Each structure stands twice: as C-alpha cells, then as structure tokens.
XYZ file of C-alpha atoms in Angstrom:
333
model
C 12.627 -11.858 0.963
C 13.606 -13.340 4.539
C 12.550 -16.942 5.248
C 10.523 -16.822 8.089
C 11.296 -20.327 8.859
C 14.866 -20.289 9.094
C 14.967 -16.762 10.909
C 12.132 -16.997 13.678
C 12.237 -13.254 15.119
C 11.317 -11.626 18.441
C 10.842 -8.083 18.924
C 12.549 -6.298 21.827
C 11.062 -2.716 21.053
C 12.693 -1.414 18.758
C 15.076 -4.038 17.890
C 14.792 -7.321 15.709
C 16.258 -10.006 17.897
C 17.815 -13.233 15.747
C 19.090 -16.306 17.036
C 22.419 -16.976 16.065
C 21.575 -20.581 16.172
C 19.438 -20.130 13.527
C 21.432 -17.841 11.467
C 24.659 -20.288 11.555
C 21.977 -23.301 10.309
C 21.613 -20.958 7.402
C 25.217 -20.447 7.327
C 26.659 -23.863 6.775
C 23.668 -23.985 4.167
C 24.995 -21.017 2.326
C 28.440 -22.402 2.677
C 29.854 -19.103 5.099
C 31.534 -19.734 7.916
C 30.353 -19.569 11.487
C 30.317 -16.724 13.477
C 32.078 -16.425 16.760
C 30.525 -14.742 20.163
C 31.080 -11.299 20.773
C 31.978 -10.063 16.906
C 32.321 -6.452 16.914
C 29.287 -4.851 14.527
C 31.204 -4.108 11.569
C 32.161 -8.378 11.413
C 28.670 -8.812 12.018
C 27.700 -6.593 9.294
C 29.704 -8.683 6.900
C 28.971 -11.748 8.308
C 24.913 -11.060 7.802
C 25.888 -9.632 3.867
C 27.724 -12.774 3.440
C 24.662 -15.037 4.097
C 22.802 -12.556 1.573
C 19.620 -12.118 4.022
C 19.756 -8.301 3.755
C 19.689 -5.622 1.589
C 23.745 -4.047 1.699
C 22.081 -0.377 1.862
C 19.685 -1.487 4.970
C 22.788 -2.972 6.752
C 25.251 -0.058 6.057
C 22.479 2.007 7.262
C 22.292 0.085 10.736
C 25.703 0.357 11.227
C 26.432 3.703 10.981
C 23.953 4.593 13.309
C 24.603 1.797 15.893
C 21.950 -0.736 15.188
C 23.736 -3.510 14.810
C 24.320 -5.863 18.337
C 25.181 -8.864 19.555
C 24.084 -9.892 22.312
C 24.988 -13.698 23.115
C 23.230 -15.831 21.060
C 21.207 -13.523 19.928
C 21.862 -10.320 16.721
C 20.069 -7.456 17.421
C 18.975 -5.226 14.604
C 17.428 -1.396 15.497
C 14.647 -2.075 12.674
C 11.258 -0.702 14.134
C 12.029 3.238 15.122
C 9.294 5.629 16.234
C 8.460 8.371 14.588
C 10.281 11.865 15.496
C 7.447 14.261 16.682
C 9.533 17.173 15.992
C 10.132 15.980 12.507
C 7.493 14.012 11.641
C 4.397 16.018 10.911
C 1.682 13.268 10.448
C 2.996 11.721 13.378
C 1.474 14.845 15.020
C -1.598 15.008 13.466
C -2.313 11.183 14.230
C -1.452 11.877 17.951
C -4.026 14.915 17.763
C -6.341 12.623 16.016
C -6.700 10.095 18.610
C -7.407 12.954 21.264
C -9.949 13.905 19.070
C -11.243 10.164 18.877
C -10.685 10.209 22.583
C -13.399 13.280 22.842
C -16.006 12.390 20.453
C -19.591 11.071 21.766
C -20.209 7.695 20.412
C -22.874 9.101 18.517
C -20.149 11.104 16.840
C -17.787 8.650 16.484
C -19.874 6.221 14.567
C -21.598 8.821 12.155
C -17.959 9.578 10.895
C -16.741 7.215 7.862
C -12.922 6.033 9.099
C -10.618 4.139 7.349
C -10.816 0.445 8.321
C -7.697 -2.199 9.028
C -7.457 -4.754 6.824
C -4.191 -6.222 7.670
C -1.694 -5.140 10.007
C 1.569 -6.798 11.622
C 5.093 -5.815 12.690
C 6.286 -5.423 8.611
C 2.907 -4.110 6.982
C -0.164 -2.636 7.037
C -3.380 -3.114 4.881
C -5.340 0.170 5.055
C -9.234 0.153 3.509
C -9.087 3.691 2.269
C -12.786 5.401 2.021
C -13.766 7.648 -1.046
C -13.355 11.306 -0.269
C -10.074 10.642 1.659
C -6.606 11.371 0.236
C -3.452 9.089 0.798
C -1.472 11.715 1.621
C -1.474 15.335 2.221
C -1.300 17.591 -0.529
C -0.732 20.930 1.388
C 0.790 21.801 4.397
C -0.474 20.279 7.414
C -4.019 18.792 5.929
C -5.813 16.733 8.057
C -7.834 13.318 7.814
C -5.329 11.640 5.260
C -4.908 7.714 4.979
C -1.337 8.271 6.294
C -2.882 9.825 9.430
C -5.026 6.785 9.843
C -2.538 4.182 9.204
C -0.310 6.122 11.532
C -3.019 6.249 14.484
C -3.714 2.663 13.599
C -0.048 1.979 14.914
C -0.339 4.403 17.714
C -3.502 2.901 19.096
C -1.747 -0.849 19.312
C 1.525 1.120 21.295
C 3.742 1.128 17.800
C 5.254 4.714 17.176
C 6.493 3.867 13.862
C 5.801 5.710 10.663
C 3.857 3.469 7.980
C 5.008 4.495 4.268
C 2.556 4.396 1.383
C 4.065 1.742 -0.998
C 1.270 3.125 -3.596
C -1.590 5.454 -4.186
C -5.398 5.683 -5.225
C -7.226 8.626 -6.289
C -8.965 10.565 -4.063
C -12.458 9.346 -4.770
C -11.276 5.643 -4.866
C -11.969 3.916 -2.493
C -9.723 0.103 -1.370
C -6.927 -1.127 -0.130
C -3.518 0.710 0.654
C -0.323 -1.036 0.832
C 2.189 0.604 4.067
C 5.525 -0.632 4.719
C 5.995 -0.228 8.370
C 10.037 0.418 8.958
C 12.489 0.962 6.941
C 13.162 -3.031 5.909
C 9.689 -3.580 4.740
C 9.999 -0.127 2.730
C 13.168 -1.442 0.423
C 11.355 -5.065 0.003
C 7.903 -3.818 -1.364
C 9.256 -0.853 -3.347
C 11.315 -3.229 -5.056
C 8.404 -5.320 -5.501
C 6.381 -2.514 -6.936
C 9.259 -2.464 -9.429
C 9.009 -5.709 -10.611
C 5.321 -5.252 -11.105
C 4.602 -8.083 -8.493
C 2.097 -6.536 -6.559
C -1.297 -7.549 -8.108
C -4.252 -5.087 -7.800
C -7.501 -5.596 -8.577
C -10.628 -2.819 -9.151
C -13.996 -2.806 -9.788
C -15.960 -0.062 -11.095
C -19.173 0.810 -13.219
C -18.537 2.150 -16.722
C -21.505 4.262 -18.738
C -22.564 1.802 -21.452
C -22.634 -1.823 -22.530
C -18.848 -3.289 -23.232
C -18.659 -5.458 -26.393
C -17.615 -8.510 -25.454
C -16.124 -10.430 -22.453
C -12.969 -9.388 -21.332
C -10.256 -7.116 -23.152
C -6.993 -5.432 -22.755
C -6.432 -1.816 -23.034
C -2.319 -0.959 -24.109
C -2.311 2.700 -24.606
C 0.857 4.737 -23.588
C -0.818 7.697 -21.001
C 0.680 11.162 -20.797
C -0.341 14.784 -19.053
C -3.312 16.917 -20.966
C -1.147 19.851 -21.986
C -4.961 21.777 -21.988
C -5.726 20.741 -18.506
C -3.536 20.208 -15.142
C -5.973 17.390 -13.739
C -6.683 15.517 -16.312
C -4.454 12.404 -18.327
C -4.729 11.533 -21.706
C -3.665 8.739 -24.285
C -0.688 9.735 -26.345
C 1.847 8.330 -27.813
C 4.777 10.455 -26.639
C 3.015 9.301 -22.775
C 4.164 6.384 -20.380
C 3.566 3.122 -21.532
C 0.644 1.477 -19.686
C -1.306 -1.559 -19.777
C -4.928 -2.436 -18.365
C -6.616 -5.733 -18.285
C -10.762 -5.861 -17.981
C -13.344 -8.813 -17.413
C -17.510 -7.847 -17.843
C -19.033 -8.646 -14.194
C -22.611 -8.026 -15.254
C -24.114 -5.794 -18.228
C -26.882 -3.361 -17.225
C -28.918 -1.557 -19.878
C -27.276 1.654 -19.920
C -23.815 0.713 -17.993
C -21.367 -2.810 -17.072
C -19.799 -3.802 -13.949
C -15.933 -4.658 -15.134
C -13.447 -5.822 -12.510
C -10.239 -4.810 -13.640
C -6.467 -5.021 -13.297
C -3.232 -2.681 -13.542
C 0.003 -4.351 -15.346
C 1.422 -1.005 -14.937
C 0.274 2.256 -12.353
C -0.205 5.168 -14.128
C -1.638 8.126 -12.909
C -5.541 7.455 -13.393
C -4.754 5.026 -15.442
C -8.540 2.949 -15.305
C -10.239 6.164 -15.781
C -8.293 7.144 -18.468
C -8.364 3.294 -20.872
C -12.117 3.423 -19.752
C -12.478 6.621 -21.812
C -10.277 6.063 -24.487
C -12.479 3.112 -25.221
C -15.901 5.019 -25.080
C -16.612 3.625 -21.804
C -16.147 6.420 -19.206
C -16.673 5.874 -15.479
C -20.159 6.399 -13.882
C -19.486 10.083 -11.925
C -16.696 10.526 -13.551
C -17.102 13.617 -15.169
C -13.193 14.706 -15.509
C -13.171 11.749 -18.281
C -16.358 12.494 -19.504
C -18.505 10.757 -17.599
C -22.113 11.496 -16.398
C -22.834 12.690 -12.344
C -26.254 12.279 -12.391
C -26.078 9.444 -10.204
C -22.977 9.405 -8.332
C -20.722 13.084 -7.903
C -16.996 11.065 -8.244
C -16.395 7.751 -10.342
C -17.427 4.836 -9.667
C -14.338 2.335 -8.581
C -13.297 0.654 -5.911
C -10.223 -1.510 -5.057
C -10.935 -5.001 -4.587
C -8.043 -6.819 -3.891
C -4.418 -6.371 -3.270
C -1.887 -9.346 -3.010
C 1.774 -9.652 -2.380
C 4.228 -11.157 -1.029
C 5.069 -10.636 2.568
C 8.560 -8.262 3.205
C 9.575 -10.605 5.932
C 8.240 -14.338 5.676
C 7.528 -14.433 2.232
C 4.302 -15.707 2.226
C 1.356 -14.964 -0.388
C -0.891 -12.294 0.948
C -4.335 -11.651 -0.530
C -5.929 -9.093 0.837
C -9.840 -8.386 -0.030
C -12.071 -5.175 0.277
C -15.863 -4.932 1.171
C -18.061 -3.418 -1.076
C -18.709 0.429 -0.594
C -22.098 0.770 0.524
C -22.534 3.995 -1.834
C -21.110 1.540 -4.648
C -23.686 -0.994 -3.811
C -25.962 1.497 -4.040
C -25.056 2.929 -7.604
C -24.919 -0.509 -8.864
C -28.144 -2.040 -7.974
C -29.592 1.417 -9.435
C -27.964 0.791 -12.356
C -29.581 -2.534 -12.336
C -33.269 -1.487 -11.831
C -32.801 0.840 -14.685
C-alpha cells in the first residue's frame, strides 16, 4: 500500500505524475540512493523497485510498454488507460447505455431501478448493486450488468477506464461491489482479497427463530453433484467459515446480520440451511416464496483499505426498500 503522504500524486490523463522531491525524501528514509535528472526508464524502474513502493510485475509491465517517464522533477507513470472499444465489450455497452440514458423521458428514467455510487475516486469504485442485476455478464453481450454501470459511472465523470470486479454477489443480492479502477488498484485489492482483509457484512431474514445470540457456522461447501445451481455442505468441499449475530426475532423468522471469513459460492445461503434456517424467498435452499420470489439478503457494509493512500474505508448500504418491506411484514406477523 502507497503512503499517500509521502507520495502526493497529480493526474495528467492518463499518467500518475510523482514528485521526485518527494520520492528522494522517501529515499534517504529507505536508505537508497538519490536519483539523478534525466535517468533513462529502465534506471528509473530500478530505482522505484529499490524504494519498494511498487509491485515488480506492475513496474515491468510499465516499462515494456513505455510508461515509465521522467520528466524533470517529476516520474510519470501510464497508470489510468481507457478502455479499448474494439476490445472491450462492456466498454461498448456502457457507451450505448448512456445514449440510452441520454433518450429516456424523465418519467422513464426514474421508474427504472439503477445501480447507485457509493464511492468512487481515481483508484476505486463502490458500486450499490440492486437485486435482479448480475455483476457480470454471463452470456455473450448481456446487457444491464453492474460492470456496465460501474463502467458508465466512469464514462459519465470523462474517465474511459475499465473498473474490475474485485468480488461478486449473487444475482438477487443486493449491496455493495468492490471495482479496482486500473491496473495498480487491481494487484493491491486482489491481494487483499487474499489475505481475507476485506470485511463484508450482510443482512438477511432467515425462516424461523435462531437459538441463541450470535453463532459461527464452519462447514467446508462443495458443488451438489444432483443439481448445477445449487451448493451443499460436504466434507470433500472448500473450507468456509460464517459468522452470525440475531438483529431482531420475529415469530416465524430473525433478522441476522452476518459476516464472510471466507467467500464461497453462496456461502450465507448455504450455512443458513445447513443450520435449519433457510433464507426468506429462497427457495433453491429450501426456503419459502410466499412472501418474497428471491432471498432475502442484502450487503451492508464493505471496508478496506484504500489501494493507494492506505486509509480505512467503510463503506455502508441503504436498506432495500423491498427488504424493508419483507421485514416489517415479517414483523406484523
């Protein structure tokens, strides 16, 4: 993670301008030697690994391709690179989206549910993704995913790059989304991913009363060999850990907020059932739909630590308004 305080940045399109002044005060504090004006990229390149700033791969990278400079006082990195129409096919659709945005009545435009911005700077993007929408596409050419959204979301502020999903939620979960926003960002929060250091927090609405207050559900998960969609606990699966707290108990269901220690493929819905406590609308894991046609969670809260200054980020979620809804129904029950 890059101190923000010792390397102050500008942005000159698509390059990442450093003072050298600042770099050599982090120098003669790392014990490396001062650069001199004028250093040919590859010394540069060396220079910047010494100090130990970088990632080696992101550097080598730059400097095969050219994007390393210096200019004067000032290093030049090429770190924030538009999208390739010709390659990049969500690119396209996000430029086709915003002339559709561009066309729609405003009686149209507010009657559609979009996802929202929740955070969003040079480095990252905080995406508030609605149920019903995917993260991703999962044919050829689909339309109205999050990665559409976020990508239109950089398009409408005059930023052409292409945001990467550092993680996923179900389709019918709804919360925040994580994007890395060039290729720097990418190798700091998939390594945090990794480490497990990206917290993320759910809330959802289970069918019956939990016994008591708070528990922890360590049950390895693993494919359904008798059905494609569905997960299942198994002790030949992945190992995977889920913490719970009780919110409020209802006479027929609880509000639990929850949190993942590790991200398995629908991992909440699957502990839920394995204890006898499957989501509301979540009829995959045997659940009931009689109120609600898809489960019942929600993301929260997401925190982590910022790819370039390092800095705590907590990020927060509003309440659904169709998850309001379910829950105070559950409450009048």
């Amino acid at each position: 993670m890059i101190d923000s305080n010792m390397l102050n940045y500008e942005r000159s399109g698509e390059w990442l301008c450093l003072s050298v002044n600042a770099l050599t005060s982090h120098a003669a504090h790392a014990g490396v030697r001062q650069i001199e004006a004028g250093s040919h990229p590859h010394h540069v390149r060396q220079w910047l690994l010494a100090l130990g700033l970088f990632p080696e791969r992101y550097l080598n990278r730059l400097f095969s391709v050219g994007g390393i400079q210096m200019d004067g006082e000032t290093i030049r990195l090429r770190t924030f690179i538009p999208a390739d129409p010709a390659k990049d096919a969500v690119y396209r659709m996000a430029l086709q989206q915003r002339e559709e945005v561009q066309a729609e009545t405003k009686a149209t435009r507010s009657s559609k549910v979009r996802a929202q911005i929740l955070h969003q700077d040079d480095w990252c993007l905080v995406m508030d993704k609605p149920a019903g929408m995917p993260v991703h596409p999962n044919a050829l050419g689909q339309r109205g995913t999050l990665d559409e959204a976020a990508t239109l979301a950089g398009i409408e502020q005059g930023d052409h790059q292409l945001p990467k999903h550092i993680h996923r939620l179900d389709d019918d979960t709804a919360g925040p989304v994580l994007y890395a926003r060039n290729e720097l960002a990418q190798l700091h929060l998939d390594e945090a991913m990794r480490e497990k250091s990206i917290g993320r927090q759910y809330v959802a609405i289970v069918q019956g009363v939990l016994r008591g207050r708070n528990g922890t559900v360590d049950a390895p998960i693993g494919k359904d060999r008798h059905h494609r969609a569905r997960r299942r606990v198994t002790p030949s699966g992945d190992h995977a850990v889920t913490h719970y707290e009780v919110i409020t108990s209802y006479r027929r269901a609880t509000l639990v907020r929850l949190w993942l220690e590790t991200g398995r493929t629908h991992q909440i819905r699957v502990h839920m059932s394995h204890l006898g406590h499957p989501l509301v609308g979540d009829t995959l894991y045997g659940g009931s739909d009689a109120i609600l046609h898809h489960q019942a969670l929600r993301g929260e809260q997401l925190t982590f630590t910022h790819p370039w200054s390092g800095k705590e980020m907590t990020v927060h979620a509003d309440e659904p308004e169709w998850f309001r809804e379910v829950r105070e129904r559950y409450a009048s029950l």
